[in-house]
mmCIF file of C-alpha atoms in Angstrom:
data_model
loop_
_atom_site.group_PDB
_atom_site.id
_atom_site.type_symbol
_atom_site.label_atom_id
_atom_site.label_comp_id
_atom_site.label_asym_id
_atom_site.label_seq_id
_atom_site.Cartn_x
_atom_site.Cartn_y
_atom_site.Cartn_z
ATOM 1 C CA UNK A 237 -133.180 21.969 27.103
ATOM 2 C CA UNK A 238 -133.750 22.278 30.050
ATOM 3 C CA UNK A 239 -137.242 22.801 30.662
ATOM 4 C CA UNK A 240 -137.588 24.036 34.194
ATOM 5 C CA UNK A 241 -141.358 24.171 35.790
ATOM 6 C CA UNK A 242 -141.952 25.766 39.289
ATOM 7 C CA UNK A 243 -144.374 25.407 41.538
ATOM 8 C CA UNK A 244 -145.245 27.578 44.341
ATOM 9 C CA UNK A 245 -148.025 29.236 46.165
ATOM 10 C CA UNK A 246 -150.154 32.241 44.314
ATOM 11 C CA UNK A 247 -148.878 35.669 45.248
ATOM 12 C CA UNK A 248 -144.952 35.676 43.997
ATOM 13 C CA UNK A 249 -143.986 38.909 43.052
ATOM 14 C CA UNK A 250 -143.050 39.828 40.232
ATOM 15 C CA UNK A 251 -139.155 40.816 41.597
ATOM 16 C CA UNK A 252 -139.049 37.330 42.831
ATOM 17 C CA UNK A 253 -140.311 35.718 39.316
ATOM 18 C CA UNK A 254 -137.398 37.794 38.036
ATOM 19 C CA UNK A 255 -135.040 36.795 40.624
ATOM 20 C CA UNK A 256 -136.164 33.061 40.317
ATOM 21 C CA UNK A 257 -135.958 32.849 36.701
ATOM 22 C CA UNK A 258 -132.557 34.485 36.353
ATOM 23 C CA UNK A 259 -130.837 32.515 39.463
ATOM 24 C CA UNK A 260 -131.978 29.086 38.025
ATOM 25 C CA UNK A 261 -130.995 29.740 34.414
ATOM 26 C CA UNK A 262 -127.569 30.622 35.799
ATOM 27 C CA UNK A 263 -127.273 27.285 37.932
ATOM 28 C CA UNK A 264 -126.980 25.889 34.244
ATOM 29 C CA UNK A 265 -124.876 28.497 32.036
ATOM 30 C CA UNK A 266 -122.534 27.253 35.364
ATOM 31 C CA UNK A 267 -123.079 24.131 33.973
ATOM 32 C CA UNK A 268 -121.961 24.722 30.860
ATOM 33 C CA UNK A 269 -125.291 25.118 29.389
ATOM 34 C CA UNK A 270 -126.261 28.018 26.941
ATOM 35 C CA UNK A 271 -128.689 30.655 29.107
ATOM 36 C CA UNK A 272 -131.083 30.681 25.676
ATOM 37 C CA UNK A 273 -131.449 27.024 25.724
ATOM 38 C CA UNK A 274 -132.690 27.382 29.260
ATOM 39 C CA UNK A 275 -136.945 27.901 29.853
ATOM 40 C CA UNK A 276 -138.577 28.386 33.193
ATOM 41 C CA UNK A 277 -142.326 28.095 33.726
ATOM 42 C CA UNK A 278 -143.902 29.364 37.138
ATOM 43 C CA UNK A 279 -147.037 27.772 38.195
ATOM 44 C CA UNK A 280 -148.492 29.786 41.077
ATOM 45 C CA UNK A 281 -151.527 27.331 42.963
ATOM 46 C CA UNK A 282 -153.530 28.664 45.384
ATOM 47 C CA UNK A 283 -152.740 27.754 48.845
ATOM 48 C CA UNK A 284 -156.147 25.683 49.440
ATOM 49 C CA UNK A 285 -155.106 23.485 46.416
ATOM 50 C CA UNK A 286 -151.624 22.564 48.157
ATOM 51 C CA UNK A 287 -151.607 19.763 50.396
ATOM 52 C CA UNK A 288 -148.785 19.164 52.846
ATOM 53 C CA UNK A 289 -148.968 16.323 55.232
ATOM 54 C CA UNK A 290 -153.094 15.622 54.537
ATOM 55 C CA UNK A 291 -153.115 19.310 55.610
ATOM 56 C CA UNK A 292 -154.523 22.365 53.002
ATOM 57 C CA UNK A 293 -151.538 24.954 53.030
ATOM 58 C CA UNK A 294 -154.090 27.752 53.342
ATOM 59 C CA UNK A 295 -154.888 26.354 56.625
ATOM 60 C CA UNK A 296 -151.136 24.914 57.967
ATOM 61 C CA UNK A 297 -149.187 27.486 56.572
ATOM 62 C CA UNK A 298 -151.437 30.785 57.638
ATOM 63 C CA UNK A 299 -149.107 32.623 58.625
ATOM 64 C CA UNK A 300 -146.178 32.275 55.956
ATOM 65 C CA UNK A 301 -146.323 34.681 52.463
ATOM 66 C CA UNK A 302 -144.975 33.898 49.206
ATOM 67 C CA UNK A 303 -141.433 36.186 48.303
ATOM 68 C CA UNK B 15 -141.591 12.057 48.603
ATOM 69 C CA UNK B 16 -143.910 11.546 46.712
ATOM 70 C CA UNK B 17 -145.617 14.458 45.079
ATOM 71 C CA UNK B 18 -149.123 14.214 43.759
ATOM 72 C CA UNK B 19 -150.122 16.504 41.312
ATOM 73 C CA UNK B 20 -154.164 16.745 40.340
ATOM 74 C CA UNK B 21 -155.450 18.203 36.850
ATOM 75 C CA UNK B 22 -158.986 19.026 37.512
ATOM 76 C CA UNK B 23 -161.551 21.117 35.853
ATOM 77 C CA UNK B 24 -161.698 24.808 37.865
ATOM 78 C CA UNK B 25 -164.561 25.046 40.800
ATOM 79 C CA UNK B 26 -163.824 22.892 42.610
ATOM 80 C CA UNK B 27 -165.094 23.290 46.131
ATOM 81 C CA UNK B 28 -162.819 23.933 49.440
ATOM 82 C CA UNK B 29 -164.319 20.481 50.920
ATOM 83 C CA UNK B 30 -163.562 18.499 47.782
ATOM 84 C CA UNK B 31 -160.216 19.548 47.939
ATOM 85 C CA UNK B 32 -159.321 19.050 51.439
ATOM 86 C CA UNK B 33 -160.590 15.680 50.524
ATOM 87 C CA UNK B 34 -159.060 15.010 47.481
ATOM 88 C CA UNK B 35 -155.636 15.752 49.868
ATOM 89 C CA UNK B 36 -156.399 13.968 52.804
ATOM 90 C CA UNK B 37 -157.795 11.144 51.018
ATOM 91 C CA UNK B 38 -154.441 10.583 49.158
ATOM 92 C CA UNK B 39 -152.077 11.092 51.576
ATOM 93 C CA UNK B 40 -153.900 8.636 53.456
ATOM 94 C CA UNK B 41 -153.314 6.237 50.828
ATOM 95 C CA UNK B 42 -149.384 6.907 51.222
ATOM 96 C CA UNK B 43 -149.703 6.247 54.853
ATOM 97 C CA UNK B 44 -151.288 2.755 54.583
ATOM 98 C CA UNK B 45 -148.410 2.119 52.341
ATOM 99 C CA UNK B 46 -146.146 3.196 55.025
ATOM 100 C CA UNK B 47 -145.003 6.560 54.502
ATOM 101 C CA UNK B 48 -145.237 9.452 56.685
ATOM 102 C CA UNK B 49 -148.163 11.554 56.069
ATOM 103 C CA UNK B 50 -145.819 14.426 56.645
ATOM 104 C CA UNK B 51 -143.822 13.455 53.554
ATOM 105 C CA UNK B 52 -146.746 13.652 51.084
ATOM 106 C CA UNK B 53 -146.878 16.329 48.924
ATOM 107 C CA UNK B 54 -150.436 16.818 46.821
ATOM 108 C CA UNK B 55 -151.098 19.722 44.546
ATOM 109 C CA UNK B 56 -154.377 20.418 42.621
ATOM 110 C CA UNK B 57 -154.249 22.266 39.434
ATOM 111 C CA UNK B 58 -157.461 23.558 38.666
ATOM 112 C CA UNK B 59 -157.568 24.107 34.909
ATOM 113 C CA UNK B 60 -160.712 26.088 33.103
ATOM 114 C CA UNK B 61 -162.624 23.611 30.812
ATOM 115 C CA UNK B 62 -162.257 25.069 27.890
ATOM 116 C CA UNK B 63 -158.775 24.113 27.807
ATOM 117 C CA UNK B 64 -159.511 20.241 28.606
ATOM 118 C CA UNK B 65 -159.985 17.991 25.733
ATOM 119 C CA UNK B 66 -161.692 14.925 25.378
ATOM 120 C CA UNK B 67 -161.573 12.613 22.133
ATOM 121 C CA UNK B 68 -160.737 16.539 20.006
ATOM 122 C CA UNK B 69 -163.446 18.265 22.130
ATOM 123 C CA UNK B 70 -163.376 21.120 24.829
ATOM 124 C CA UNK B 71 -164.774 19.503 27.762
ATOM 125 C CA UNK B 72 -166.585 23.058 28.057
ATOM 126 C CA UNK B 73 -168.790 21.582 24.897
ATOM 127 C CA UNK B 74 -168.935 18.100 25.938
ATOM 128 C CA UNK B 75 -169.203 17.521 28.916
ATOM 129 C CA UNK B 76 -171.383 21.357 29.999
ATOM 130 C CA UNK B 77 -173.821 19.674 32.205
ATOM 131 C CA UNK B 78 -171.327 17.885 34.386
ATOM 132 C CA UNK B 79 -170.210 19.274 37.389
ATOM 133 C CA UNK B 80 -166.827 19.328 39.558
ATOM 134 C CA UNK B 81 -167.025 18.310 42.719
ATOM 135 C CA UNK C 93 -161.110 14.013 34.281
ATOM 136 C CA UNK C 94 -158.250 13.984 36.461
ATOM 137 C CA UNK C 95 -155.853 13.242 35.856
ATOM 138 C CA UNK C 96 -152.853 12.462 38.796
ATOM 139 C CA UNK C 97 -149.357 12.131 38.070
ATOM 140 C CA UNK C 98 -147.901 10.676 40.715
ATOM 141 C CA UNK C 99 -143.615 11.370 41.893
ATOM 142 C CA UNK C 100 -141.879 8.726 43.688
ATOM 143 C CA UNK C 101 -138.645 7.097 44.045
ATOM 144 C CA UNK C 102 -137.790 4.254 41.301
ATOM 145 C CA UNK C 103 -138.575 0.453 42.954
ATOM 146 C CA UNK C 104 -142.105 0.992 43.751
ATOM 147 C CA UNK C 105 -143.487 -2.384 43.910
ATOM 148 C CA UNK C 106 -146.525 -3.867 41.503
ATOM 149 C CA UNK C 107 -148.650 -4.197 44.470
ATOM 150 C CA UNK C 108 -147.756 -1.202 46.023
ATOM 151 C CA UNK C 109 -148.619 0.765 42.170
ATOM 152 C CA UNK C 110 -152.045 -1.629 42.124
ATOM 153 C CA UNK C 111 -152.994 -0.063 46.266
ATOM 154 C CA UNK C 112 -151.559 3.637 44.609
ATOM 155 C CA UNK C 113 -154.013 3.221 41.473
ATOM 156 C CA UNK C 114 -156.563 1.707 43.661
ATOM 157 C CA UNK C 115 -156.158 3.945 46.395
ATOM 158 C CA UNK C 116 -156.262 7.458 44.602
ATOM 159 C CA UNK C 117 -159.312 6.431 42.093
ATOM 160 C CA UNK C 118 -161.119 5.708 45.170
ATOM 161 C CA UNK C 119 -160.668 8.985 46.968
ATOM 162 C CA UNK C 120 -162.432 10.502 43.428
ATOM 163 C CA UNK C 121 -165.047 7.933 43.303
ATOM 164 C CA UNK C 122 -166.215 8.831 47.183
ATOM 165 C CA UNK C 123 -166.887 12.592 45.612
ATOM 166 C CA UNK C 124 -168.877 11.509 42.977
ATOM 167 C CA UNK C 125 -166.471 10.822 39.919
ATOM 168 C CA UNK C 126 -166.744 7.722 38.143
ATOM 169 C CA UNK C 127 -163.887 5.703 38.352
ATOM 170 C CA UNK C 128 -163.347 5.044 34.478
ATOM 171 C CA UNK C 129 -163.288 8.927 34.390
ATOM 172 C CA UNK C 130 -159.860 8.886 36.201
ATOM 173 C CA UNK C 131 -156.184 8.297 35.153
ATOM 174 C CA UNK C 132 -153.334 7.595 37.259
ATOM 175 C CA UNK C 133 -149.786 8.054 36.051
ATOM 176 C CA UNK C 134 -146.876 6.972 38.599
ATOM 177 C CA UNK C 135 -143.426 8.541 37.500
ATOM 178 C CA UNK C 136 -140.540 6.796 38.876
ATOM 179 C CA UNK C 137 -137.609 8.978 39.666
ATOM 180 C CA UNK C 138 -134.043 7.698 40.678
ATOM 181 C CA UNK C 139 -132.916 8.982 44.025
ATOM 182 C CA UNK C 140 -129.810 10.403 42.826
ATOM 183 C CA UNK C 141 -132.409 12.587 40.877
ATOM 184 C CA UNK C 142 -134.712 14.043 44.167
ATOM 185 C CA UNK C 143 -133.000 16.370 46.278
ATOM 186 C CA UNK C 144 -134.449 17.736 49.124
ATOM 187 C CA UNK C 145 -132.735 20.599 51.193
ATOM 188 C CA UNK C 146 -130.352 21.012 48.710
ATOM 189 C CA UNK C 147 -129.404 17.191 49.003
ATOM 190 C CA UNK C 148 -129.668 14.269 47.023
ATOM 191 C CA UNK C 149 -132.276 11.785 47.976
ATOM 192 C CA UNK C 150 -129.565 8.943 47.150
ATOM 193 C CA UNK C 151 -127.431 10.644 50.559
ATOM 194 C CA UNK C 152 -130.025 11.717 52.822
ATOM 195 C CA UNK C 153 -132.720 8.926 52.458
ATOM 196 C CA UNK C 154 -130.314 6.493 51.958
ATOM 197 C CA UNK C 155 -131.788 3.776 54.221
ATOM 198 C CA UNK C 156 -135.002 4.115 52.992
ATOM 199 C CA UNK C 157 -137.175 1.928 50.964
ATOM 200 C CA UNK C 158 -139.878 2.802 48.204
ATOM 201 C CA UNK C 159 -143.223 0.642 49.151
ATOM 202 C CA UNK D 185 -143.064 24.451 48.490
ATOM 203 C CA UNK D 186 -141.713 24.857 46.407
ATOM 204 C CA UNK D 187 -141.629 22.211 43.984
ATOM 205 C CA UNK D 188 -139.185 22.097 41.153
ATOM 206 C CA UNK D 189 -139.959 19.518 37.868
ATOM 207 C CA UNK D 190 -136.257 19.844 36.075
ATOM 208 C CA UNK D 191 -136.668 18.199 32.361
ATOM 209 C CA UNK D 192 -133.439 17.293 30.552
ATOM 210 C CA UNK D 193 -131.772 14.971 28.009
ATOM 211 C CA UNK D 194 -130.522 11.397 29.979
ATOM 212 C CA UNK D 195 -127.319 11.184 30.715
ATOM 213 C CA UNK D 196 -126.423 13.902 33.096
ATOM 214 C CA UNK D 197 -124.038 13.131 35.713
ATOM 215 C CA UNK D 198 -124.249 12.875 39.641
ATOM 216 C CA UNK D 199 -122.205 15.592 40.006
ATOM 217 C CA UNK D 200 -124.183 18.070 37.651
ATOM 218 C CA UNK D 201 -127.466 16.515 39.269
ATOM 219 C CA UNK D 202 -125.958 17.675 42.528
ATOM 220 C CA UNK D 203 -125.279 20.989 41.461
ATOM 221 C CA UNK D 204 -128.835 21.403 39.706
ATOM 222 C CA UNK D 205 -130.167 20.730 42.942
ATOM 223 C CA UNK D 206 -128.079 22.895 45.142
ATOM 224 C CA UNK D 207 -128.052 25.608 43.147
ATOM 225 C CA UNK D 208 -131.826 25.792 42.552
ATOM 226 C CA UNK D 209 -132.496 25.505 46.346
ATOM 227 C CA UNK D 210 -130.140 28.585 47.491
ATOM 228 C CA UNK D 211 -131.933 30.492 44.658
ATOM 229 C CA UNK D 212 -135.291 30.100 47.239
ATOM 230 C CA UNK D 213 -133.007 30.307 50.191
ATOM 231 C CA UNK D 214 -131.588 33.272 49.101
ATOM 232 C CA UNK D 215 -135.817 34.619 48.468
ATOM 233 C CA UNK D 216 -136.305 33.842 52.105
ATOM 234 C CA UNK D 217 -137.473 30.144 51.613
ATOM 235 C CA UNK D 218 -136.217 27.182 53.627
ATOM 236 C CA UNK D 219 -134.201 24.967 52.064
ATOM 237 C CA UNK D 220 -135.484 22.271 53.538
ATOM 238 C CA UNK D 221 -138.902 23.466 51.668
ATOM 239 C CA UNK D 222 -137.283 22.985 48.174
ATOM 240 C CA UNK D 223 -137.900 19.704 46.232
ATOM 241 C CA UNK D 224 -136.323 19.378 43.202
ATOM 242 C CA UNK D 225 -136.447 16.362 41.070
ATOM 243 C CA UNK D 226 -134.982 15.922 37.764
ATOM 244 C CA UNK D 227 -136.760 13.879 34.796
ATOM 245 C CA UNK D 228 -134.342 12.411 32.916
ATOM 246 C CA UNK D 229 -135.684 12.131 29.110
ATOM 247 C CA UNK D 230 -133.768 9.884 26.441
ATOM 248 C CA UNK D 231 -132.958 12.501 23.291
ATOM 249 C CA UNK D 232 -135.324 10.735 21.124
ATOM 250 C CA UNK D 233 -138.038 11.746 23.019
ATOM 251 C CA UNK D 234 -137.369 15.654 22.816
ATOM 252 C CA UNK D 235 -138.394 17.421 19.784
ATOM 253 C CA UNK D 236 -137.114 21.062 19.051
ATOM 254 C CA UNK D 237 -138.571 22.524 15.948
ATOM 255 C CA UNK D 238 -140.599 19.468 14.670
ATOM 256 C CA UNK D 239 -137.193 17.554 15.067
ATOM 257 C CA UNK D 240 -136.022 14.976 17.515
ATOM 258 C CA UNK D 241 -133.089 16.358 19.432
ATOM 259 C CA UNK D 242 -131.371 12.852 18.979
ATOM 260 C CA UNK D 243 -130.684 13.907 15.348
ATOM 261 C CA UNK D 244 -130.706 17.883 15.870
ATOM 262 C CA UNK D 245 -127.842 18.080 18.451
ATOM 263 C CA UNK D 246 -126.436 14.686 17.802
ATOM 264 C CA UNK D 247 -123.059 16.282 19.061
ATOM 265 C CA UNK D 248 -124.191 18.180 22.573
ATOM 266 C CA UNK D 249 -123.394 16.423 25.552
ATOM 267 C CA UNK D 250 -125.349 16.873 28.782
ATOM 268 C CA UNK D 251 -123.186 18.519 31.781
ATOM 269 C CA UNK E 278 -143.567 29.372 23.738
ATOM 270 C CA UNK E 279 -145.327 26.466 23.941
ATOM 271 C CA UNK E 280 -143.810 23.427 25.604
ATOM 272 C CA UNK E 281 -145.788 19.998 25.291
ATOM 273 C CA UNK E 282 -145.509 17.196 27.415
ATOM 274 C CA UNK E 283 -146.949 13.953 25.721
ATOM 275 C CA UNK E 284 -147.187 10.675 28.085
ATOM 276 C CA UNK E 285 -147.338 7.674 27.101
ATOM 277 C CA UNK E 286 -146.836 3.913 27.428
ATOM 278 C CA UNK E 287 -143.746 2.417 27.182
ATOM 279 C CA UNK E 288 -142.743 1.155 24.249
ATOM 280 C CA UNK E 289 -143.174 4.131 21.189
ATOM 281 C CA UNK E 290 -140.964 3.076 17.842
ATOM 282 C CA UNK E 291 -138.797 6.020 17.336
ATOM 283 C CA UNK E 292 -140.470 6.245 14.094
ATOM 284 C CA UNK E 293 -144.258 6.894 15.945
ATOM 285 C CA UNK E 294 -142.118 9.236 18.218
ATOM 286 C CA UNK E 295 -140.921 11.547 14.974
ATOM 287 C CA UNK E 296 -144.396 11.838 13.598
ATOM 288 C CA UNK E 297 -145.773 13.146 17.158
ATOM 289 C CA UNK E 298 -142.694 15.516 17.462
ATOM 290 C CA UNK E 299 -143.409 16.435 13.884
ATOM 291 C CA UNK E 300 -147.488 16.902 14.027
ATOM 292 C CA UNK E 301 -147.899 18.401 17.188
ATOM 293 C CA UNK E 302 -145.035 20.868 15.803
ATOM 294 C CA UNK E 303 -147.332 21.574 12.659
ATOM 295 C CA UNK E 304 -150.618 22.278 15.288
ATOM 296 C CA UNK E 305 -148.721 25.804 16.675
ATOM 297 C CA UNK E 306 -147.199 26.239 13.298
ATOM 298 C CA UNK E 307 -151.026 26.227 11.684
ATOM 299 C CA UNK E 308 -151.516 29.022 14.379
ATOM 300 C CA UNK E 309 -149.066 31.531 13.705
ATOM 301 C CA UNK E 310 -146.179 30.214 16.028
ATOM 302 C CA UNK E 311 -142.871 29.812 14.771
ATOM 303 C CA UNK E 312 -141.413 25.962 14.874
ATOM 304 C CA UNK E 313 -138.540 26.735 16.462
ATOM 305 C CA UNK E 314 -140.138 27.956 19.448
ATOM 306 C CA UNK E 315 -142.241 24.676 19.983
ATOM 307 C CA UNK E 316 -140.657 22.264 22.572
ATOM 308 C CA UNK E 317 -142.018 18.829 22.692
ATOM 309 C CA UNK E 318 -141.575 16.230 24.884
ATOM 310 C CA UNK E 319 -142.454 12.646 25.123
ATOM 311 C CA UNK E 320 -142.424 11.024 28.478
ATOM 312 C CA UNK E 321 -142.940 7.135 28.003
ATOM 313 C CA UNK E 322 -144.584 5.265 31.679
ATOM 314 C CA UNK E 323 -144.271 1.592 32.068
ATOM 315 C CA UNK E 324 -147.877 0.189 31.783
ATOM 316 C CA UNK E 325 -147.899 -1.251 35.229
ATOM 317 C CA UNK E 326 -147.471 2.597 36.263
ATOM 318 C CA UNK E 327 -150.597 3.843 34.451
ATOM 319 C CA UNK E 328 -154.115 3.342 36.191
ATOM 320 C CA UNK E 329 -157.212 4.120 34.296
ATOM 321 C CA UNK E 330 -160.298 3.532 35.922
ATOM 322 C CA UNK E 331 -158.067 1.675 39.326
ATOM 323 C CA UNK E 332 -156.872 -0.684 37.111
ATOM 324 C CA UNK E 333 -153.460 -0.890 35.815
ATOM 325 C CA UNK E 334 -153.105 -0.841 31.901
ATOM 326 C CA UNK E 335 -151.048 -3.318 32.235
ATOM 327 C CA UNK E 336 -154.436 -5.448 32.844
ATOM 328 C CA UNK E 337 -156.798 -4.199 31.331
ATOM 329 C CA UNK E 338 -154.991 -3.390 28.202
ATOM 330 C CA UNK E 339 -153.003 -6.449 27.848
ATOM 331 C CA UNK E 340 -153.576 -6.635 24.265
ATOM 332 C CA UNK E 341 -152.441 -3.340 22.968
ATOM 333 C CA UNK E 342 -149.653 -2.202 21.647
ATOM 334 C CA UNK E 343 -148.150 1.526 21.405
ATOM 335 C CA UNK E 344 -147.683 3.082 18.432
ATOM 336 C CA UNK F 79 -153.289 7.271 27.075
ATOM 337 C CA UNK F 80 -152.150 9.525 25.774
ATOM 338 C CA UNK F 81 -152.517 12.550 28.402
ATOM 339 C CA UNK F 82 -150.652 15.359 26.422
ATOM 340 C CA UNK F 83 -149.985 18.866 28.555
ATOM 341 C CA UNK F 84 -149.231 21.919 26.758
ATOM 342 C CA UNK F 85 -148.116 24.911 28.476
ATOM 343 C CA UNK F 86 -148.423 28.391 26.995
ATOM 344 C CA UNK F 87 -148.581 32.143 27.349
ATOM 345 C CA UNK F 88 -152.328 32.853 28.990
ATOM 346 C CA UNK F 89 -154.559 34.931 26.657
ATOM 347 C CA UNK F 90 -155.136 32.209 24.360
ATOM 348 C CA UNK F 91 -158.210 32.255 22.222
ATOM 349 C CA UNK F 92 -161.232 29.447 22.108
ATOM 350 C CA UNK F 93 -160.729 29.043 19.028
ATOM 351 C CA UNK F 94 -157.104 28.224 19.049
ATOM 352 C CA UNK F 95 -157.368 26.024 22.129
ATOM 353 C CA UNK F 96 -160.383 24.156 20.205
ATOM 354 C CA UNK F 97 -157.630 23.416 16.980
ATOM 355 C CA UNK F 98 -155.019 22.879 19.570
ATOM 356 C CA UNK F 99 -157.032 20.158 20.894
ATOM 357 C CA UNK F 100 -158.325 18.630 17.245
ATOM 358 C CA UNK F 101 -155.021 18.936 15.980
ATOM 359 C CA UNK F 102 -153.144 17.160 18.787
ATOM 360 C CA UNK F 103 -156.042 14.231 18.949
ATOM 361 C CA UNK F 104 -155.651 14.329 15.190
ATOM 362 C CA UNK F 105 -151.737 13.303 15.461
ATOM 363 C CA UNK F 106 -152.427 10.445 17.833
ATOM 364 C CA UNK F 107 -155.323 8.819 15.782
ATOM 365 C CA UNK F 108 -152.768 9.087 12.516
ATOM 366 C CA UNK F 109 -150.933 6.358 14.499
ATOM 367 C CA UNK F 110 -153.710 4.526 15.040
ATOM 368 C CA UNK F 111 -154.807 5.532 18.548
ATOM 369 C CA UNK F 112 -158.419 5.630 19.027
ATOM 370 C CA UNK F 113 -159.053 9.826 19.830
ATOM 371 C CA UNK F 114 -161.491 8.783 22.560
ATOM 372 C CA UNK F 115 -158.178 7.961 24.360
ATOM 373 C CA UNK F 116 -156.534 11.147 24.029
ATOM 374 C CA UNK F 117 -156.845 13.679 26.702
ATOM 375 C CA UNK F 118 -155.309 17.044 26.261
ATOM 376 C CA UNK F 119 -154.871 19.895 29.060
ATOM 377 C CA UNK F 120 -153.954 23.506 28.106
ATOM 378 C CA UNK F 121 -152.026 25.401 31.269
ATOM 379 C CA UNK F 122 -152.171 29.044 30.569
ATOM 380 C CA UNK F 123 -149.115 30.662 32.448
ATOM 381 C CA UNK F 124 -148.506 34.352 32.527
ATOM 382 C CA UNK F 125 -145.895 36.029 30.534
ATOM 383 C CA UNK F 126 -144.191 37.380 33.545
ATOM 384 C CA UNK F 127 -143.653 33.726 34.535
ATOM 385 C CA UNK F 128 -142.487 32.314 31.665
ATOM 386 C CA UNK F 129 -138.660 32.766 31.552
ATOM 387 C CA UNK F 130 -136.426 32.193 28.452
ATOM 388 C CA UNK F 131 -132.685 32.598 28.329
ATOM 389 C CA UNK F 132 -133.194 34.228 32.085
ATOM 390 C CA UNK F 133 -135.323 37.343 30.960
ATOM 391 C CA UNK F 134 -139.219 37.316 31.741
ATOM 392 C CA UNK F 135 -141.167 36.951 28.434
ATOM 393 C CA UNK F 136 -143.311 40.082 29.458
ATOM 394 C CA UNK F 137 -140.183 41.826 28.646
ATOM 395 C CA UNK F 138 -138.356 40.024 26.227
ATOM 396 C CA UNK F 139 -141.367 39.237 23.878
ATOM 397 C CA UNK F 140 -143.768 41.906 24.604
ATOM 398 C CA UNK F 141 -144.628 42.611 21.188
ATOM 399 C CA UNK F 142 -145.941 38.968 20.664
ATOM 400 C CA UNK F 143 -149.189 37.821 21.142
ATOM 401 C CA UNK F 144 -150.565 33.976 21.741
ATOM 402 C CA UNK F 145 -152.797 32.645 19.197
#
């Protein structure tokens, strides 16, 4: 506990995994909570499968990469 | 607010997703919220790993088709 | 097959879950699907529990209503 | 995008809910991402209902508090 | 390693929720994985929240009761 | 109902999916749920993604493989 799951668009590097993971476990060992206790899951989705606004990401968000 | 979140067997099509998104944020709207707000993300997921009654969908349901 | 898990804000009214249900089953039936085939789960979510910027939902939405 | 599912034991407080959800957004703000991108929503889950090692956390860490 | 998420009606006896914690524990121990590294996690949905086939269970499944 | 989500390292074998998915329906029809009712959905996430106690499991578990 906690169980952490993110979801973002495919393409995350694997620097920002590292970053991502490590920066949200320590939001909780701030909290009090031990950092071992704390799991992270990353669930990269293709950017046609994300819909924002009735809009496919792939299409809306062209332009914009993944850190 | 709110965020949709589709499990689907993997293949499905570009078109069947943009209207798998569209179509649900459009349900949102006619509820009153702004299309803008609507989050919807499809998570394709092989069959193989979907079970049905203690089967792999790969075995029981192989002629079937996504959309 | 699918499954949709659905995020909103707790107070969602029974009709407004009966038009989500309706709603979303029918956007899988118009691509073929049979309706029995798909499940629909809504997750209620306090506000105090969404944050969005970096902001509780409970401060920055809080004049808004769930449907 | 991106989306953040945060799955504890019930009880935390609004101020630790607050500071789960500020501190996970800077950790995309400080990747580049908008913060008003981030969603975070916390899912609140009564002990008895999270098993660690084939044993219901209600019994296993019937001392830990949440923050 | 791995984390289950189990949802359900409303309504589980703490008894029915032991035995899932418990069995689905024993599935990943029968495969090699150690216990303590199985997370399980039972998320219980009010019926009116569920849809199956655009109707809500609290309908069409008037009659039946969780475990 | 019930729609049970397991998440785990990718790599996993058909064969271990296949008693993943017996052995979970078999749980659920011990309480006297019909197995016809039980869905189950297997999310295969890459090691790098998978964070415990802040570290990436690609590093911190590299010797171990998934069933």
């Amino acid at each position: 506990m906690p169980i952490v799951h993110v979801y973002m668009w495919s393409g995350v590097s694997r620097e920002a995994k590292d970053k991502i993971i490590k920066g949200i476990t320590k939001v909780f060992e701030e909290l009090g909570i031990p950092g071992h206790a704390v799991e992270v899951v990353i669930l990269e989705v293709p950017r046609e499968n994300w819909g924002v606004g009735g809009e496919q990401a792939s299409e809306k968000f062209k332009e914009e990469r993944p850190p």
